[in-house]
Tab-separated table of C-alpha atoms in Angstrom:
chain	number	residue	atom	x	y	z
K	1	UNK	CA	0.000	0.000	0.000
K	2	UNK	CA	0.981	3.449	-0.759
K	3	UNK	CA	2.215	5.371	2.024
K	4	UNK	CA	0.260	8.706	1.435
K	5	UNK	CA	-3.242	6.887	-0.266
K	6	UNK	CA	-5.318	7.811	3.122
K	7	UNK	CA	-3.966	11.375	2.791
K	8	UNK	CA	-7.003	13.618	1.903
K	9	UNK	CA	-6.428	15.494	-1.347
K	10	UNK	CA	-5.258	19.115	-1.432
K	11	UNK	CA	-8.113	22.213	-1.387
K	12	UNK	CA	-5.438	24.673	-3.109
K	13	UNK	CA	-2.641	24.230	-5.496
K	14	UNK	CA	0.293	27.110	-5.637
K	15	UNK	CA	-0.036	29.473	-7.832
K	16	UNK	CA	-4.056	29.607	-7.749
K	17	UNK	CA	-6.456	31.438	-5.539
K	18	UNK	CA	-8.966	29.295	-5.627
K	19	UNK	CA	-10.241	25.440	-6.631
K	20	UNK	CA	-14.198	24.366	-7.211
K	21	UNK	CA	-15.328	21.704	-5.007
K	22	UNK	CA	-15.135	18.379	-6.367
K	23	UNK	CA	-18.609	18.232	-5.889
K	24	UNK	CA	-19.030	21.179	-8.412
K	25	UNK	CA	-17.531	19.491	-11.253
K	26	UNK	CA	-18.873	17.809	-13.982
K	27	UNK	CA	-19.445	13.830	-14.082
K	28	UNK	CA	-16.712	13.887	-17.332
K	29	UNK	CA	-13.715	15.995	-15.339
K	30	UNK	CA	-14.044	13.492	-12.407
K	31	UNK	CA	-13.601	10.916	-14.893
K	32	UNK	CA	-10.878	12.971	-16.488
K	33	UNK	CA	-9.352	13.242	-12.646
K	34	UNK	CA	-9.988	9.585	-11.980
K	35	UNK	CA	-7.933	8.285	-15.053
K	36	UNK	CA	-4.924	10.787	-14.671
K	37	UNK	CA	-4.705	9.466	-11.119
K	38	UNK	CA	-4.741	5.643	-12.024
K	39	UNK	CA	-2.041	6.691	-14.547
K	40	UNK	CA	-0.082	8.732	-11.872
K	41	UNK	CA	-0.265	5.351	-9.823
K	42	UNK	CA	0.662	3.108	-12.136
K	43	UNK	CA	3.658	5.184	-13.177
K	44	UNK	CA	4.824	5.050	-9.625
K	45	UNK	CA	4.505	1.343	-9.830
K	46	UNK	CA	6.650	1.467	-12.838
K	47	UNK	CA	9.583	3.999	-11.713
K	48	UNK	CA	9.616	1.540	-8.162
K	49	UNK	CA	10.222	-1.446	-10.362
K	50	UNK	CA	12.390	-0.016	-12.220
K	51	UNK	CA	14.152	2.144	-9.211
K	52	UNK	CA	14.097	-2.215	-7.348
K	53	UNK	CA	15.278	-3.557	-10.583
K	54	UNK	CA	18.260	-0.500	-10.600
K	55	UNK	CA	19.082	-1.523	-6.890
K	56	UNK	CA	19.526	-5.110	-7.196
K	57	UNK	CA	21.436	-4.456	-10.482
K	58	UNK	CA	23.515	-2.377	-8.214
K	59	UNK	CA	23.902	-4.976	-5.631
K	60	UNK	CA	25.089	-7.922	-8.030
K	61	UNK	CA	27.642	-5.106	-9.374
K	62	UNK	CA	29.164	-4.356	-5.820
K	63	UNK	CA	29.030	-8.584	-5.024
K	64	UNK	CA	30.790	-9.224	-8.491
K	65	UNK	CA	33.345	-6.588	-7.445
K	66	UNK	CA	33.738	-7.786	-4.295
K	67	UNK	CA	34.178	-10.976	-5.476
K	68	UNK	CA	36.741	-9.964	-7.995
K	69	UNK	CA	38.480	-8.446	-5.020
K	70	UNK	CA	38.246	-11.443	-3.078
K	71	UNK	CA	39.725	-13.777	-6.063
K	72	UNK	CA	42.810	-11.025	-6.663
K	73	UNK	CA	43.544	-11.097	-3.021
K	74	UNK	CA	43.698	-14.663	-3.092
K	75	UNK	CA	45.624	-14.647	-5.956
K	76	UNK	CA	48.109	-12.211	-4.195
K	77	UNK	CA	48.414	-14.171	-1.154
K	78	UNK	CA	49.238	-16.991	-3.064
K	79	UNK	CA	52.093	-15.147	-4.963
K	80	UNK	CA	56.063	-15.866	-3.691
K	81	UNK	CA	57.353	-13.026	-2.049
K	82	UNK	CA	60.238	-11.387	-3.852
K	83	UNK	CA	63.408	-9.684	-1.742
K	84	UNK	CA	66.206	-7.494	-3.766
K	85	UNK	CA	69.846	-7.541	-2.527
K	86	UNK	CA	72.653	-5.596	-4.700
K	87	UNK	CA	75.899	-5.454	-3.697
K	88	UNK	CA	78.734	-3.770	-6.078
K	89	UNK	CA	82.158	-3.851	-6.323
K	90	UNK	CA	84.760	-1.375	-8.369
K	91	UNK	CA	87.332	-3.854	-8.543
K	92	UNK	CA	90.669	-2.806	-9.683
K	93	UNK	CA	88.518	-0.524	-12.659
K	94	UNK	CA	89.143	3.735	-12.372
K	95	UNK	CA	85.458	3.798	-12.650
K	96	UNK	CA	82.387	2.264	-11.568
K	97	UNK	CA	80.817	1.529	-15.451
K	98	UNK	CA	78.076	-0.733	-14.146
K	99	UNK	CA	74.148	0.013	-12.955
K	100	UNK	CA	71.528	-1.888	-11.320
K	101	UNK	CA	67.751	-1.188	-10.886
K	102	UNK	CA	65.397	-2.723	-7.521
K	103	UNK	CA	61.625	-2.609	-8.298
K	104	UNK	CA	60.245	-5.262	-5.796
K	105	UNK	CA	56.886	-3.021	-6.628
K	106	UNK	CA	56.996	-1.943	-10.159
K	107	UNK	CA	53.234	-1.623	-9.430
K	108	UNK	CA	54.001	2.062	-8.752
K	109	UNK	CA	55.547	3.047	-12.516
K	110	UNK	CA	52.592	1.625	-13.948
K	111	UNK	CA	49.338	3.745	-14.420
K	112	UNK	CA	47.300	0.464	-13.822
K	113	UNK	CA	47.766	-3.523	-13.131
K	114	UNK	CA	46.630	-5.440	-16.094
K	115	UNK	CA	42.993	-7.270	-14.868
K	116	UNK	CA	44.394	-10.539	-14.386
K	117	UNK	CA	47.919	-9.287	-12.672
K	118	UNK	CA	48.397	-8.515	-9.043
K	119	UNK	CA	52.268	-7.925	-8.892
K	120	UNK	CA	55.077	-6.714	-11.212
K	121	UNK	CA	58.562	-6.872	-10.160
K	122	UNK	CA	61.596	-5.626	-12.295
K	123	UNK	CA	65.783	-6.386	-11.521
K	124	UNK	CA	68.072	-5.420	-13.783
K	125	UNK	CA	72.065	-5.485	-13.829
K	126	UNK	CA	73.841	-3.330	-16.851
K	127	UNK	CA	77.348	-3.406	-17.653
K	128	UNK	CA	78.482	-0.771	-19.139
K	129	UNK	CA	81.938	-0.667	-21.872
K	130	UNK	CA	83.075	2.690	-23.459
K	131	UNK	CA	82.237	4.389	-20.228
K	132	UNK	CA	79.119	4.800	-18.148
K	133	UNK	CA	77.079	6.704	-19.833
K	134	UNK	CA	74.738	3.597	-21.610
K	135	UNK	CA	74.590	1.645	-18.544
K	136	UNK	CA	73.280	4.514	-16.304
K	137	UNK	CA	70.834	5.586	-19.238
K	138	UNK	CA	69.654	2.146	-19.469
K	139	UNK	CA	68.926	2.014	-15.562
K	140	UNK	CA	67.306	5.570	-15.445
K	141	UNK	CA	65.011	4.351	-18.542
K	142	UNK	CA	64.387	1.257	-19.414
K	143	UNK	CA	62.008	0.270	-17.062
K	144	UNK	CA	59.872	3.549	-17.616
K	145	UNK	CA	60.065	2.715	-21.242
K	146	UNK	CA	58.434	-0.974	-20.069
K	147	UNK	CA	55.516	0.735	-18.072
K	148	UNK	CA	54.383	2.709	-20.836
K	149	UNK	CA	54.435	0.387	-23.373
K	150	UNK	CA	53.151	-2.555	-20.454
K	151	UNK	CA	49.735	-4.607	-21.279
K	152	UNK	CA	46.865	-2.980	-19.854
K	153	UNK	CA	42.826	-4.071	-19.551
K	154	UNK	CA	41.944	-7.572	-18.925
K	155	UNK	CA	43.964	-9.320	-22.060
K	156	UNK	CA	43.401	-13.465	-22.742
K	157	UNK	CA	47.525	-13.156	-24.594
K	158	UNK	CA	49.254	-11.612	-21.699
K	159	UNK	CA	52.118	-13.406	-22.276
K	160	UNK	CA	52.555	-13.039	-26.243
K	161	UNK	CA	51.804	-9.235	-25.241
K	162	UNK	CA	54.655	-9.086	-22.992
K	163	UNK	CA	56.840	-10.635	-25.101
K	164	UNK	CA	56.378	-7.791	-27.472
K	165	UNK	CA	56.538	-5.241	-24.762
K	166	UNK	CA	60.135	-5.960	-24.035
K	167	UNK	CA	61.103	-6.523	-27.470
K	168	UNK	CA	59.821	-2.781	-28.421
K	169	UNK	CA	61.134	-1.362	-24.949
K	170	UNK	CA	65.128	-2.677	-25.679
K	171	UNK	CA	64.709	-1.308	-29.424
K	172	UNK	CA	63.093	1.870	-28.007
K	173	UNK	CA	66.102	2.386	-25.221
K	174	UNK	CA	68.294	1.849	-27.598
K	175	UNK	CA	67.365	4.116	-30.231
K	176	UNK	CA	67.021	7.006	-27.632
K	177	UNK	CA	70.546	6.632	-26.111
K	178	UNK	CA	71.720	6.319	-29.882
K	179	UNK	CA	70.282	9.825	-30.532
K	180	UNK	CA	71.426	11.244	-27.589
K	181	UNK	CA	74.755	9.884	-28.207
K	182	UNK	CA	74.794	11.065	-31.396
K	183	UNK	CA	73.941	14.843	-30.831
K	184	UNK	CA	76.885	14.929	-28.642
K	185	UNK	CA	80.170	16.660	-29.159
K	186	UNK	CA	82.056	14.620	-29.742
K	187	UNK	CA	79.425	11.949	-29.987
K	188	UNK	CA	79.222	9.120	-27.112
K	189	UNK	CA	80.689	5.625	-28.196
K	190	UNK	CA	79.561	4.206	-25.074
K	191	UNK	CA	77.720	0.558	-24.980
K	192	UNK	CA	76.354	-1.691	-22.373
K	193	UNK	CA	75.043	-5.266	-21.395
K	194	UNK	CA	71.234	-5.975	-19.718
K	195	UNK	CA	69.843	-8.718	-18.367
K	196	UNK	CA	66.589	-7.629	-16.688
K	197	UNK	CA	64.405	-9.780	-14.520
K	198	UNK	CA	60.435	-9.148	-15.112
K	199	UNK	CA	58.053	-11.588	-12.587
K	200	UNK	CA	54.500	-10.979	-13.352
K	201	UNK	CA	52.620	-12.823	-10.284
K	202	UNK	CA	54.621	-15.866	-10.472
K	203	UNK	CA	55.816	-16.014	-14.404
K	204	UNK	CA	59.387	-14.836	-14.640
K	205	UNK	CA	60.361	-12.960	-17.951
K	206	UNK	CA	64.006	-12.527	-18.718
K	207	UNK	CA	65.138	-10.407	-21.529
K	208	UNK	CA	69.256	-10.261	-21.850
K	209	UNK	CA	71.797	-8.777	-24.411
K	210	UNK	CA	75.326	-8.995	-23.857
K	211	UNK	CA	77.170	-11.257	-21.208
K	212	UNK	CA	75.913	-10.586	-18.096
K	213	UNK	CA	73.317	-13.043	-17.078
K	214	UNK	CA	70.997	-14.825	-14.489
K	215	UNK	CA	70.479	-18.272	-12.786
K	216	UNK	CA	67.467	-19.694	-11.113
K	217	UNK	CA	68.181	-21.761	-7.898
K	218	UNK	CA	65.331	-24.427	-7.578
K	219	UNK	CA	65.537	-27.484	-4.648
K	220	UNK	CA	64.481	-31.012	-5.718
K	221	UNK	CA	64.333	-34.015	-3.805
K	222	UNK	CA	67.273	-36.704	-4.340
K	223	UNK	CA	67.694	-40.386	-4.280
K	224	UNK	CA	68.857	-40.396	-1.025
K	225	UNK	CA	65.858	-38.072	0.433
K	226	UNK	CA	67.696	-34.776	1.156
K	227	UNK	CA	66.817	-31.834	-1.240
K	228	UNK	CA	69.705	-30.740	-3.637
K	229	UNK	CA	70.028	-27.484	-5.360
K	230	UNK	CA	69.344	-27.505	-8.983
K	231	UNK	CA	70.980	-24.142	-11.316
K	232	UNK	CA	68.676	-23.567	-14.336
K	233	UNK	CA	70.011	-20.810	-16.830
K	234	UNK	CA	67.570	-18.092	-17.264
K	235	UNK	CA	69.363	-15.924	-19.693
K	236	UNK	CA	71.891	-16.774	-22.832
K	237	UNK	CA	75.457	-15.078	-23.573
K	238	UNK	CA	75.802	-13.010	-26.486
K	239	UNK	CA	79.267	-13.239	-27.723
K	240	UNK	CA	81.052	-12.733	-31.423
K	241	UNK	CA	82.622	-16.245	-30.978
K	242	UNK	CA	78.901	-18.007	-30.993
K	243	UNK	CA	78.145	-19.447	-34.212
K	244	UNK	CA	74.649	-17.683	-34.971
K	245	UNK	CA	76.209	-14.290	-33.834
K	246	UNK	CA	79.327	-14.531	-36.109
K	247	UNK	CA	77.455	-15.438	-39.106
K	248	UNK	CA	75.373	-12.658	-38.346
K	249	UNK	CA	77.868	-10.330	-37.857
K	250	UNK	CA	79.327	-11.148	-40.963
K	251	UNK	CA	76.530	-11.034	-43.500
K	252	UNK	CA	76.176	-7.108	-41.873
K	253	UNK	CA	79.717	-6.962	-43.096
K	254	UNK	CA	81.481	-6.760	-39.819
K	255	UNK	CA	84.732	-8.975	-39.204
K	256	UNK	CA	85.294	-11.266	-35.820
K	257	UNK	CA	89.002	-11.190	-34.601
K	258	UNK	CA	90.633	-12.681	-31.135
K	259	UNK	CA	87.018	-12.918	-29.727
K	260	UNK	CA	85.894	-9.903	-30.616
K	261	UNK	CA	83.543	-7.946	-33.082
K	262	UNK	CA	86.543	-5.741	-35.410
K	263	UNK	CA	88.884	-7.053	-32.428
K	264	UNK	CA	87.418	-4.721	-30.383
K	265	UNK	CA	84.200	-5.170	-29.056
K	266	UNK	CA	83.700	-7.911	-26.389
K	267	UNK	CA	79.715	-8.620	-27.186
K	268	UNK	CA	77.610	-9.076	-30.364
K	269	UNK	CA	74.469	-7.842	-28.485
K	270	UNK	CA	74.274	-4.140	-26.664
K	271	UNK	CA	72.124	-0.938	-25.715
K	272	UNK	CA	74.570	2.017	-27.653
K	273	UNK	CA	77.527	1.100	-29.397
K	274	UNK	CA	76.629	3.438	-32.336
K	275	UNK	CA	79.748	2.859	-34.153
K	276	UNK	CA	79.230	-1.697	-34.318
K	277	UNK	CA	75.252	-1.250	-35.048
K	278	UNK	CA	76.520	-1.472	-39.605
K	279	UNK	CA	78.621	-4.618	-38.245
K	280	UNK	CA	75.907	-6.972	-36.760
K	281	UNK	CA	75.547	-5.420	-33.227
K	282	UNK	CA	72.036	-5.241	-32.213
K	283	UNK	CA	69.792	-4.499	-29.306
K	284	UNK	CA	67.305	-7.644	-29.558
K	285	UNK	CA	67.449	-9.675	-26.825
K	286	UNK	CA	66.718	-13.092	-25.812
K	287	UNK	CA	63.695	-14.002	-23.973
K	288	UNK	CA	63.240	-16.553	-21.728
K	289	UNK	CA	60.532	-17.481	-19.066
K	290	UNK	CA	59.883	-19.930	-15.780
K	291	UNK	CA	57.214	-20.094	-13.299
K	292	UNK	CA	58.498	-20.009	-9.935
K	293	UNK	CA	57.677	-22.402	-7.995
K	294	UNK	CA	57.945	-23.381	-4.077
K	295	UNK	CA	60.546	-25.476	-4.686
K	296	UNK	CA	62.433	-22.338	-6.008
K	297	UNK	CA	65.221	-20.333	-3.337
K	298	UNK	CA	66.670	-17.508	-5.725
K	299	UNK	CA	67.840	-15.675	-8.171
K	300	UNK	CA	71.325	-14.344	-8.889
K	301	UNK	CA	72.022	-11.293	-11.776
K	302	UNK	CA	75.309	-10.533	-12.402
K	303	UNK	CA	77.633	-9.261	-14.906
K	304	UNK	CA	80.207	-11.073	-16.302
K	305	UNK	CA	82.441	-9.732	-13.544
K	306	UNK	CA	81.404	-12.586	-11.241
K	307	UNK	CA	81.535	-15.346	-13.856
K	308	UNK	CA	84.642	-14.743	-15.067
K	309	UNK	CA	85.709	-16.273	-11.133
K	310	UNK	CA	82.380	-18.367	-10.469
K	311	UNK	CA	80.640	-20.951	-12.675
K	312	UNK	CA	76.878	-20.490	-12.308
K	313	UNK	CA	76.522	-23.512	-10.494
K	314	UNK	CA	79.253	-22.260	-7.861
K	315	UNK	CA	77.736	-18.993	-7.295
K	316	UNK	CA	74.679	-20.461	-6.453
K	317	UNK	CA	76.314	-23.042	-3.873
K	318	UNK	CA	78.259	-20.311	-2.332
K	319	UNK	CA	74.827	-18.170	-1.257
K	320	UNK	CA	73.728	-22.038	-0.343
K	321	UNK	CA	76.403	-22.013	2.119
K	322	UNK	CA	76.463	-18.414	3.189
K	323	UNK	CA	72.562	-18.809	3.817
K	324	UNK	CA	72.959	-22.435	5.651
K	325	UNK	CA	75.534	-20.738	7.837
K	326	UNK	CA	74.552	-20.637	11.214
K	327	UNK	CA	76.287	-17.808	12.610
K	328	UNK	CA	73.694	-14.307	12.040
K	329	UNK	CA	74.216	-11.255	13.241
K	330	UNK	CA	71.267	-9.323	13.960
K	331	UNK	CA	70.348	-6.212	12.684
K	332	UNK	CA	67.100	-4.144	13.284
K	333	UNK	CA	64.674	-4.026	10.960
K	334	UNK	CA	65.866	-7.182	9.277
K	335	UNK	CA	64.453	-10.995	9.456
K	336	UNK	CA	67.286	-13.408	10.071
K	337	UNK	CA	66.224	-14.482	6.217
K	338	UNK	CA	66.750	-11.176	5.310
K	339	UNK	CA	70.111	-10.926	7.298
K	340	UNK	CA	71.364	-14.195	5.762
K	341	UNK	CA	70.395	-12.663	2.068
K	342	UNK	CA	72.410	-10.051	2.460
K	343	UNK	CA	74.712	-11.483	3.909
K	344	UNK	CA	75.484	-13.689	0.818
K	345	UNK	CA	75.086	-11.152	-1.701
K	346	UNK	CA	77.853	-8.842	-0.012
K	347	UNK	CA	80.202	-12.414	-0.170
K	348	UNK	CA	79.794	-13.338	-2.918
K	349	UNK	CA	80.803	-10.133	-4.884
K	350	UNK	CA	83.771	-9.524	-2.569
K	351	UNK	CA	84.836	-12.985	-2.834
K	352	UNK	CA	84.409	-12.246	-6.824
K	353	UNK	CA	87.254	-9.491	-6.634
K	354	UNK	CA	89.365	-11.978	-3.877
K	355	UNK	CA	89.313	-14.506	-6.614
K	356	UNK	CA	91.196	-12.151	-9.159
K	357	UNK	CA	88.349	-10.199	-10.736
K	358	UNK	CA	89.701	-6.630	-11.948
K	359	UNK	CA	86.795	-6.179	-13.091
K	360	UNK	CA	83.650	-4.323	-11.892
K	361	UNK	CA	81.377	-6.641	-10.023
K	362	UNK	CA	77.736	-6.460	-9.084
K	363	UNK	CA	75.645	-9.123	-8.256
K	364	UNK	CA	71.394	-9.054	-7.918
K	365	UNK	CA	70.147	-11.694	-5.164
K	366	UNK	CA	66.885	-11.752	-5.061
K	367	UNK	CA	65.086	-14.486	-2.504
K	368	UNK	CA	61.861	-16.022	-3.732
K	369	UNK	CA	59.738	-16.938	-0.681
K	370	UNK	CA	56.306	-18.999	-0.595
């Protein structure tokens, strides 16, 4: 029932001095009256129905979001929690040539997550040749080159997309520090490596030019019962001695002598290196990716500083051992995991240069934790 149908009708409407009694009227204006208020009545019906019908749409909207909400949450808490350590040595160099970027959260370069994604993460180690200057452009801009060109919306090929997205964010860096270099007086000939380290929930992307690289530490049960540390490659060396590169190389009309792209240049791959780009030397890298998975302990990044002295596999035994050590020193606002992490990232790279290394060293340890 209405809530205002016993209310008696009004004697005077705004506006008007007076109104005739109903009584007054003729038989065909009370008709008149009687069918605009049926039609009055039944639009209220209508515009409740619809204004019910609007509300429960409403409803189902907020549940659906809610339970969107509930299933990225879920998602999230299911995710391995990623941990950055750097540690960087000069070595017996004049100058520091090499750069590193930590995005545990790359969430916050990007103007939105993807539908389907709840974290991005980003590591990168560049080694620079020539001088500094492509390395430290690379690490100011290559990862803000990756969020804008990044997959956004709710896309069914996220991974074919973000394929693409790296491949067009190398060739992009590279043709901007090209120009740059160029427009200098006299212009840069600086180059450098990347190997850069792109988890998306728990898919790791690795895209890599050059010689610096990255290894995947992953535990799996042996005969005996213990658990034994497996190293699985996650990037590939780019080098003028490799078959693919030479020939490549040499169709571009570039020559390979002692190692070495016009017995010069150390790598076939690079960001820069204006001067090798007519001989073969390009800025496409190779892309790799692996789910993590709880089995999985780390990740080491490195440039070729550290495995000139450690074979992958020994690198990743020596943060085995460092971690498994059972001496910790506290320090606040560290977990003893945390402790132990850094721990063997500062180790290893001094143990790097202790070994011989005159070269620049930094090393990327990043702890995957379920």
């Amino acid at each position: 029932m209405d809530l205002f149908d016993d209310l008696p009708e009004p004697t005077q409407t705004a506006g008007q001095v007076s109104v005739a009694p109903v009584a007054a009227r003729p038989q065909a204006t009370r008709e008149e009256e009687k069918e605009e208020e049926e039609g009055k009545s039944v639009k209220r019906k209508r515009e409740d129905a619809e204004s019910d019908a609007d509300k429960e749409e409403e409803e189902e909207e907020e549940e659906e979001e809610e339970e969107r909400g509930e299933i990225k949450k879920v998602c999230k808490e299911g995710l391995p929690v990623l941990k950055g350590f750097v540690a960087a040595r000069r070595g017996e160099r004049e100058e520091m040539q090499d750069a590193h970027v930590l995005l545990p959260d790359m969430s916050v370069c990007l103007s939105a997550l993807p539908g389907r994604v709840s974290r991005v993460a980003y590591f990168a180690v560049f080694d620079g040749h020539g001088g500094a200057r492509a390395s430290r452009f690379a690490a100011e801009h290559l990862h803000h080159n990756l969020a804008k060109k990044f997959p956004s919306g709710d896309s069914e090929n996220m991974d074919k997309l973000i394929k693409k997205c790296l491949l067009d964010t190398f060739r992009q860096t590279d043709e901007d520090f090209l120009k740059k270099a160029s427009s200098q007086k006299p212009a840069w000939k600086d180059g450098s490596t990347a190997t850069c380290v792109l988890v998306v929930d728990d898919m790791v992307y690795v895209a890599n030019l050059g010689d610096s690289r990255a290894v995947l530490c992953r535990m799996e049960a042996a005969a005996d019962g213990r658990r034994r540390s497996v190293t699985l490659a996650l990037s590939k060396e780019h080098n003028p001695t490799m078959y693919e590169e030479r020939m490549r190389i040499q169709r571009a009309g570039g020559t390979v002598r002692d190692g070495r792209v016009l017995g010069v240049l150390e790598v076939s791959r690079s960001i820069g290196d204006g001067q090798y780009k007519r001989c073969g030397v390009i800025s496409t890298p190779d892309l790799r990716r692996c789910q993590l998975t709880a089995n999985d302990r780390f990740i080491v990044l490195a440039c070729d500083g550290l495995f000139k002295v450690f074979s992958a596999d020994e690198a990743v035994k020596f943060v085995l051992s460092v971690l498994q050590d059972g001496s910790v020193e506290q320090r606040p606002g560290l977990t003893e995991e945390e402790v132990r992490f850094e721990a063997a990232c500062q180790q290893l790279a001094s143990e790097a240069v202790r070994r011989g290394c005159a070269d620049n060293v930094t090393v990327i340890l990043v702890s995957v934790g379920f």
